[in-house]
Amino acid sequence: MNPEPNIFRINFTSLDRFPVFIDYDMDGMKCRGMSAKIDLFSYGALTAEIDKFSKKDLEFARDEGIFIRKSGLLFESGFFLFDFKYLQKSPEKFIEKVRNMNLEVVYLENSKHFQMDSVVADLDFCRAHLMEFDDASHG
């Protein structure tokens, strides 16, 4: 039996974690999981930012992810949006991207739509943690 990965449960006052990788449905241009909560608590500011993207920008973001840093969007240092549906199709590409960032620690959304445990396990060159908002337990 594998031990449960370390899950960080945060609230809206402890948002100093970085880097954070959050799920977003790039095909449907809609929030999913933690990005939906970020959008809700920022009064639609995340959706407003994504709505500015061209189709080409969205295709790039779907394949490569995108860094979001805007006042009022919670995480003080910003966060990365990735479409976890595509991340799951080729996790090795994401893992290599994180490896090239030379990070000591990373936080990935504990998605209720996609199993991220194996991705976290494969990030064995750094400390990788699943993260969720305190009121969004998956247990």
mmCIF file with all atom_site columns, C-alpha atoms in Angstrom:
data_model
loop_
_atom_site.group_PDB
_atom_site.id
_atom_site.type_symbol
_atom_site.label_atom_id
_atom_site.label_alt_id
_atom_site.label_comp_id
_atom_site.label_asym_id
_atom_site.label_entity_id
_atom_site.label_seq_id
_atom_site.pdbx_PDB_ins_code
_atom_site.Cartn_x
_atom_site.Cartn_y
_atom_site.Cartn_z
_atom_site.occupancy
_atom_site.B_iso_or_equiv
_atom_site.pdbx_formal_charge
_atom_site.auth_seq_id
_atom_site.auth_comp_id
_atom_site.auth_asym_id
_atom_site.auth_atom_id
_atom_site.pdbx_PDB_model_num
ATOM 1   C CA . MET A 1 1   ? 0.000   0.000  0.000   1.00 0.00 ? 1   MET A CA 1
ATOM 2   C CA . ASN A 1 2   ? 1.412   3.396  -1.035  1.00 0.00 ? 2   ASN A CA 1
ATOM 3   C CA . PRO A 1 3   ? 1.349   6.133  1.578   1.00 0.00 ? 3   PRO A CA 1
ATOM 4   C CA . GLU A 1 4   ? -1.011  9.025  0.855   1.00 0.00 ? 4   GLU A CA 1
ATOM 5   C CA . PRO A 1 5   ? 0.902   11.971 -0.594  1.00 0.00 ? 5   PRO A CA 1
ATOM 6   C CA . ASN A 1 6   ? 1.367   14.979 1.608   1.00 0.00 ? 6   ASN A CA 1
ATOM 7   C CA . ILE A 1 7   ? -1.681  17.203 1.046   1.00 0.00 ? 7   ILE A CA 1
ATOM 8   C CA . PHE A 1 8   ? -1.482  20.847 2.009   1.00 0.00 ? 8   PHE A CA 1
ATOM 9   C CA . ARG A 1 9   ? -4.834  22.296 2.920   1.00 0.00 ? 9   ARG A CA 1
ATOM 10  C CA . ILE A 1 10  ? -4.818  26.064 2.693   1.00 0.00 ? 10  ILE A CA 1
ATOM 11  C CA . ASN A 1 11  ? -7.316  28.819 3.269   1.00 0.00 ? 11  ASN A CA 1
ATOM 12  C CA . PHE A 1 12  ? -7.610  32.238 1.712   1.00 0.00 ? 12  PHE A CA 1
ATOM 13  C CA . THR A 1 13  ? -5.224  33.813 4.212   1.00 0.00 ? 13  THR A CA 1
ATOM 14  C CA . SER A 1 14  ? -2.215  31.514 3.664   1.00 0.00 ? 14  SER A CA 1
ATOM 15  C CA . LEU A 1 15  ? -1.447  32.114 0.032   1.00 0.00 ? 15  LEU A CA 1
ATOM 16  C CA . ASP A 1 16  ? 2.317   32.478 0.122   1.00 0.00 ? 16  ASP A CA 1
ATOM 17  C CA . ARG A 1 17  ? 3.052   29.095 -1.530  1.00 0.00 ? 17  ARG A CA 1
ATOM 18  C CA . PHE A 1 18  ? 4.995   29.076 -4.790  1.00 0.00 ? 18  PHE A CA 1
ATOM 19  C CA . PRO A 1 19  ? 5.046   27.644 -7.358  1.00 0.00 ? 19  PRO A CA 1
ATOM 20  C CA . VAL A 1 20  ? 1.478   26.397 -7.500  1.00 0.00 ? 20  VAL A CA 1
ATOM 21  C CA . PHE A 1 21  ? 0.123   24.499 -10.520 1.00 0.00 ? 21  PHE A CA 1
ATOM 22  C CA . ILE A 1 22  ? -3.650  24.739 -10.905 1.00 0.00 ? 22  ILE A CA 1
ATOM 23  C CA . ASP A 1 23  ? -6.074  23.035 -13.290 1.00 0.00 ? 23  ASP A CA 1
ATOM 24  C CA . TYR A 1 24  ? -8.001  25.010 -15.923 1.00 0.00 ? 24  TYR A CA 1
ATOM 25  C CA . ASP A 1 25  ? -10.116 23.688 -18.817 1.00 0.00 ? 25  ASP A CA 1
ATOM 26  C CA . MET A 1 26  ? -8.409  25.384 -21.790 1.00 0.00 ? 26  MET A CA 1
ATOM 27  C CA . ASP A 1 27  ? -10.712 23.774 -24.378 1.00 0.00 ? 27  ASP A CA 1
ATOM 28  C CA . GLY A 1 28  ? -13.896 24.907 -22.670 1.00 0.00 ? 28  GLY A CA 1
ATOM 29  C CA . MET A 1 29  ? -12.336 28.181 -21.485 1.00 0.00 ? 29  MET A CA 1
ATOM 30  C CA . LYS A 1 30  ? -13.696 27.602 -18.013 1.00 0.00 ? 30  LYS A CA 1
ATOM 31  C CA . CYS A 1 31  ? -12.396 27.158 -14.530 1.00 0.00 ? 31  CYS A CA 1
ATOM 32  C CA . ARG A 1 32  ? -12.183 23.715 -12.980 1.00 0.00 ? 32  ARG A CA 1
ATOM 33  C CA . GLY A 1 33  ? -11.427 22.897 -9.332  1.00 0.00 ? 33  GLY A CA 1
ATOM 34  C CA . MET A 1 34  ? -9.193  25.406 -7.533  1.00 0.00 ? 34  MET A CA 1
ATOM 35  C CA . SER A 1 35  ? -9.278  27.823 -10.461 1.00 0.00 ? 35  SER A CA 1
ATOM 36  C CA . ALA A 1 36  ? -13.080 28.039 -10.030 1.00 0.00 ? 36  ALA A CA 1
ATOM 37  C CA . LYS A 1 37  ? -12.628 29.051 -6.387  1.00 0.00 ? 37  LYS A CA 1
ATOM 38  C CA . ILE A 1 38  ? -9.959  31.588 -7.309  1.00 0.00 ? 38  ILE A CA 1
ATOM 39  C CA . ASP A 1 39  ? -12.315 33.046 -9.910  1.00 0.00 ? 39  ASP A CA 1
ATOM 40  C CA . LEU A 1 40  ? -15.220 33.114 -7.466  1.00 0.00 ? 40  LEU A CA 1
ATOM 41  C CA . PHE A 1 41  ? -13.250 34.877 -4.750  1.00 0.00 ? 41  PHE A CA 1
ATOM 42  C CA . SER A 1 42  ? -11.740 37.341 -7.221  1.00 0.00 ? 42  SER A CA 1
ATOM 43  C CA . TYR A 1 43  ? -15.161 38.255 -8.642  1.00 0.00 ? 43  TYR A CA 1
ATOM 44  C CA . GLY A 1 44  ? -14.410 36.787 -12.071 1.00 0.00 ? 44  GLY A CA 1
ATOM 45  C CA . ALA A 1 45  ? -10.952 38.342 -12.512 1.00 0.00 ? 45  ALA A CA 1
ATOM 46  C CA . LEU A 1 46  ? -9.381  35.064 -13.693 1.00 0.00 ? 46  LEU A CA 1
ATOM 47  C CA . THR A 1 47  ? -12.081 34.507 -16.312 1.00 0.00 ? 47  THR A CA 1
ATOM 48  C CA . ALA A 1 48  ? -11.669 38.114 -17.439 1.00 0.00 ? 48  ALA A CA 1
ATOM 49  C CA . GLU A 1 49  ? -7.931  37.519 -17.982 1.00 0.00 ? 49  GLU A CA 1
ATOM 50  C CA . ILE A 1 50  ? -8.423  34.264 -19.888 1.00 0.00 ? 50  ILE A CA 1
ATOM 51  C CA . ASP A 1 51  ? -11.143 35.848 -22.049 1.00 0.00 ? 51  ASP A CA 1
ATOM 52  C CA . LYS A 1 52  ? -8.449  38.201 -23.417 1.00 0.00 ? 52  LYS A CA 1
ATOM 53  C CA . PHE A 1 53  ? -6.536  35.251 -24.914 1.00 0.00 ? 53  PHE A CA 1
ATOM 54  C CA . SER A 1 54  ? -6.708  34.545 -28.626 1.00 0.00 ? 54  SER A CA 1
ATOM 55  C CA . LYS A 1 55  ? -7.313  31.019 -29.861 1.00 0.00 ? 55  LYS A CA 1
ATOM 56  C CA . LYS A 1 56  ? -3.570  30.721 -30.530 1.00 0.00 ? 56  LYS A CA 1
ATOM 57  C CA . ASP A 1 57  ? -2.784  31.894 -26.974 1.00 0.00 ? 57  ASP A CA 1
ATOM 58  C CA . LEU A 1 58  ? -5.152  29.268 -25.577 1.00 0.00 ? 58  LEU A CA 1
ATOM 59  C CA . GLU A 1 59  ? -3.566  26.530 -27.672 1.00 0.00 ? 59  GLU A CA 1
ATOM 60  C CA . PHE A 1 60  ? -0.153  27.537 -26.354 1.00 0.00 ? 60  PHE A CA 1
ATOM 61  C CA . ALA A 1 61  ? -1.483  27.628 -22.771 1.00 0.00 ? 61  ALA A CA 1
ATOM 62  C CA . ARG A 1 62  ? -3.087  24.206 -23.227 1.00 0.00 ? 62  ARG A CA 1
ATOM 63  C CA . ASP A 1 63  ? 0.196   22.674 -24.342 1.00 0.00 ? 63  ASP A CA 1
ATOM 64  C CA . GLU A 1 64  ? 2.678   24.650 -22.238 1.00 0.00 ? 64  GLU A CA 1
ATOM 65  C CA . GLY A 1 65  ? 0.727   26.131 -19.327 1.00 0.00 ? 65  GLY A CA 1
ATOM 66  C CA . ILE A 1 66  ? 0.639   29.796 -18.454 1.00 0.00 ? 66  ILE A CA 1
ATOM 67  C CA . PHE A 1 67  ? 1.857   31.893 -15.547 1.00 0.00 ? 67  PHE A CA 1
ATOM 68  C CA . ILE A 1 68  ? -0.742  34.214 -13.998 1.00 0.00 ? 68  ILE A CA 1
ATOM 69  C CA . ARG A 1 69  ? 0.280   37.078 -11.767 1.00 0.00 ? 69  ARG A CA 1
ATOM 70  C CA . LYS A 1 70  ? -2.264  39.767 -11.176 1.00 0.00 ? 70  LYS A CA 1
ATOM 71  C CA . SER A 1 71  ? -3.200  41.674 -8.095  1.00 0.00 ? 71  SER A CA 1
ATOM 72  C CA . GLY A 1 72  ? -6.408  40.324 -6.606  1.00 0.00 ? 72  GLY A CA 1
ATOM 73  C CA . LEU A 1 73  ? -5.959  36.765 -7.859  1.00 0.00 ? 73  LEU A CA 1
ATOM 74  C CA . LEU A 1 74  ? -4.929  35.288 -4.531  1.00 0.00 ? 74  LEU A CA 1
ATOM 75  C CA . PHE A 1 75  ? -1.483  33.667 -4.627  1.00 0.00 ? 75  PHE A CA 1
ATOM 76  C CA . GLU A 1 76  ? 0.812   36.631 -3.992  1.00 0.00 ? 76  GLU A CA 1
ATOM 77  C CA . SER A 1 77  ? 3.624   35.393 -6.235  1.00 0.00 ? 77  SER A CA 1
ATOM 78  C CA . GLY A 1 78  ? 1.277   34.181 -8.949  1.00 0.00 ? 78  GLY A CA 1
ATOM 79  C CA . PHE A 1 79  ? 0.452   30.652 -10.108 1.00 0.00 ? 79  PHE A CA 1
ATOM 80  C CA . PHE A 1 80  ? 0.625   28.450 -13.161 1.00 0.00 ? 80  PHE A CA 1
ATOM 81  C CA . LEU A 1 81  ? -2.489  27.324 -15.014 1.00 0.00 ? 81  LEU A CA 1
ATOM 82  C CA . PHE A 1 82  ? -2.283  23.979 -16.787 1.00 0.00 ? 82  PHE A CA 1
ATOM 83  C CA . ASP A 1 83  ? -5.024  21.940 -18.350 1.00 0.00 ? 83  ASP A CA 1
ATOM 84  C CA . PHE A 1 84  ? -4.664  18.764 -16.290 1.00 0.00 ? 84  PHE A CA 1
ATOM 85  C CA . LYS A 1 85  ? -6.482  16.796 -19.007 1.00 0.00 ? 85  LYS A CA 1
ATOM 86  C CA . TYR A 1 86  ? -3.513  17.426 -21.317 1.00 0.00 ? 86  TYR A CA 1
ATOM 87  C CA . LEU A 1 87  ? -0.990  17.125 -18.511 1.00 0.00 ? 87  LEU A CA 1
ATOM 88  C CA . GLN A 1 88  ? -2.320  13.595 -17.856 1.00 0.00 ? 88  GLN A CA 1
ATOM 89  C CA . LYS A 1 89  ? -1.854  12.662 -21.534 1.00 0.00 ? 89  LYS A CA 1
ATOM 90  C CA . SER A 1 90  ? 1.893   13.347 -21.415 1.00 0.00 ? 90  SER A CA 1
ATOM 91  C CA . PRO A 1 91  ? 3.000   13.815 -17.809 1.00 0.00 ? 91  PRO A CA 1
ATOM 92  C CA . GLU A 1 92  ? 6.647   13.333 -18.773 1.00 0.00 ? 92  GLU A CA 1
ATOM 93  C CA . LYS A 1 93  ? 6.546   16.668 -20.642 1.00 0.00 ? 93  LYS A CA 1
ATOM 94  C CA . PHE A 1 94  ? 5.273   18.434 -17.518 1.00 0.00 ? 94  PHE A CA 1
ATOM 95  C CA . ILE A 1 95  ? 7.783   16.633 -15.289 1.00 0.00 ? 95  ILE A CA 1
ATOM 96  C CA . GLU A 1 96  ? 10.644  17.686 -17.557 1.00 0.00 ? 96  GLU A CA 1
ATOM 97  C CA . LYS A 1 97  ? 9.374   21.283 -17.542 1.00 0.00 ? 97  LYS A CA 1
ATOM 98  C CA . VAL A 1 98  ? 9.393   21.284 -13.721 1.00 0.00 ? 98  VAL A CA 1
ATOM 99  C CA . ARG A 1 99  ? 12.846  19.657 -13.696 1.00 0.00 ? 99  ARG A CA 1
ATOM 100 C CA . ASN A 1 100 ? 14.161  22.432 -15.956 1.00 0.00 ? 100 ASN A CA 1
ATOM 101 C CA . MET A 1 101 ? 12.773  25.054 -13.564 1.00 0.00 ? 101 MET A CA 1
ATOM 102 C CA . ASN A 1 102 ? 15.230  23.732 -10.947 1.00 0.00 ? 102 ASN A CA 1
ATOM 103 C CA . LEU A 1 103 ? 12.742  24.063 -8.084  1.00 0.00 ? 103 LEU A CA 1
ATOM 104 C CA . GLU A 1 104 ? 13.123  22.746 -4.561  1.00 0.00 ? 104 GLU A CA 1
ATOM 105 C CA . VAL A 1 105 ? 9.389   22.463 -3.890  1.00 0.00 ? 105 VAL A CA 1
ATOM 106 C CA . VAL A 1 106 ? 6.205   22.486 -5.999  1.00 0.00 ? 106 VAL A CA 1
ATOM 107 C CA . TYR A 1 107 ? 2.493   22.402 -5.216  1.00 0.00 ? 107 TYR A CA 1
ATOM 108 C CA . LEU A 1 108 ? -0.066  20.817 -7.528  1.00 0.00 ? 108 LEU A CA 1
ATOM 109 C CA . GLU A 1 109 ? -3.794  21.072 -7.180  1.00 0.00 ? 109 GLU A CA 1
ATOM 110 C CA . ASN A 1 110 ? -5.307  17.967 -5.638  1.00 0.00 ? 110 ASN A CA 1
ATOM 111 C CA . SER A 1 111 ? -7.812  17.584 -8.441  1.00 0.00 ? 111 SER A CA 1
ATOM 112 C CA . LYS A 1 112 ? -11.061 15.720 -8.016  1.00 0.00 ? 112 LYS A CA 1
ATOM 113 C CA . HIS A 1 113 ? -11.148 15.264 -11.810 1.00 0.00 ? 113 HIS A CA 1
ATOM 114 C CA . PHE A 1 114 ? -7.631  13.890 -12.412 1.00 0.00 ? 114 PHE A CA 1
ATOM 115 C CA . GLN A 1 115 ? -5.353  11.633 -10.384 1.00 0.00 ? 115 GLN A CA 1
ATOM 116 C CA . MET A 1 116 ? -2.244  13.678 -9.678  1.00 0.00 ? 116 MET A CA 1
ATOM 117 C CA . ASP A 1 117 ? -0.634  11.241 -7.200  1.00 0.00 ? 117 ASP A CA 1
ATOM 118 C CA . SER A 1 118 ? 1.531   9.585  -9.855  1.00 0.00 ? 118 SER A CA 1
ATOM 119 C CA . VAL A 1 119 ? 2.726   12.948 -11.188 1.00 0.00 ? 119 VAL A CA 1
ATOM 120 C CA . VAL A 1 120 ? 3.676   13.987 -7.653  1.00 0.00 ? 120 VAL A CA 1
ATOM 121 C CA . ALA A 1 121 ? 5.515   10.678 -7.176  1.00 0.00 ? 121 ALA A CA 1
ATOM 122 C CA . ASP A 1 122 ? 7.445   11.209 -10.425 1.00 0.00 ? 122 ASP A CA 1
ATOM 123 C CA . LEU A 1 123 ? 8.616   14.647 -9.257  1.00 0.00 ? 123 LEU A CA 1
ATOM 124 C CA . ASP A 1 124 ? 11.132  12.833 -7.065  1.00 0.00 ? 124 ASP A CA 1
ATOM 125 C CA . PHE A 1 125 ? 13.889  15.386 -7.747  1.00 0.00 ? 125 PHE A CA 1
ATOM 126 C CA . CYS A 1 126 ? 12.088  17.992 -5.609  1.00 0.00 ? 126 CYS A CA 1
ATOM 127 C CA . ARG A 1 127 ? 9.537   18.105 -2.804  1.00 0.00 ? 127 ARG A CA 1
ATOM 128 C CA . ALA A 1 128 ? 6.151   17.874 -4.497  1.00 0.00 ? 128 ALA A CA 1
ATOM 129 C CA . HIS A 1 129 ? 2.876   18.283 -2.639  1.00 0.00 ? 129 HIS A CA 1
ATOM 130 C CA . LEU A 1 130 ? -0.793  18.180 -3.498  1.00 0.00 ? 130 LEU A CA 1
ATOM 131 C CA . MET A 1 131 ? -2.733  21.265 -2.440  1.00 0.00 ? 131 MET A CA 1
ATOM 132 C CA . GLU A 1 132 ? -6.399  22.019 -1.901  1.00 0.00 ? 132 GLU A CA 1
ATOM 133 C CA . PHE A 1 133 ? -8.505  24.614 -0.186  1.00 0.00 ? 133 PHE A CA 1
ATOM 134 C CA . ASP A 1 134 ? -9.414  23.706 3.371   1.00 0.00 ? 134 ASP A CA 1
ATOM 135 C CA . ASP A 1 135 ? -13.109 23.255 2.583   1.00 0.00 ? 135 ASP A CA 1
ATOM 136 C CA . ALA A 1 136 ? -12.480 21.016 -0.447  1.00 0.00 ? 136 ALA A CA 1
ATOM 137 C CA . SER A 1 137 ? -11.475 17.740 1.154   1.00 0.00 ? 137 SER A CA 1
ATOM 138 C CA . HIS A 1 138 ? -11.177 14.781 -1.189  1.00 0.00 ? 138 HIS A CA 1
ATOM 139 C CA . GLY A 1 139 ? -11.013 12.186 1.574   1.00 0.00 ? 139 GLY A CA 1
#
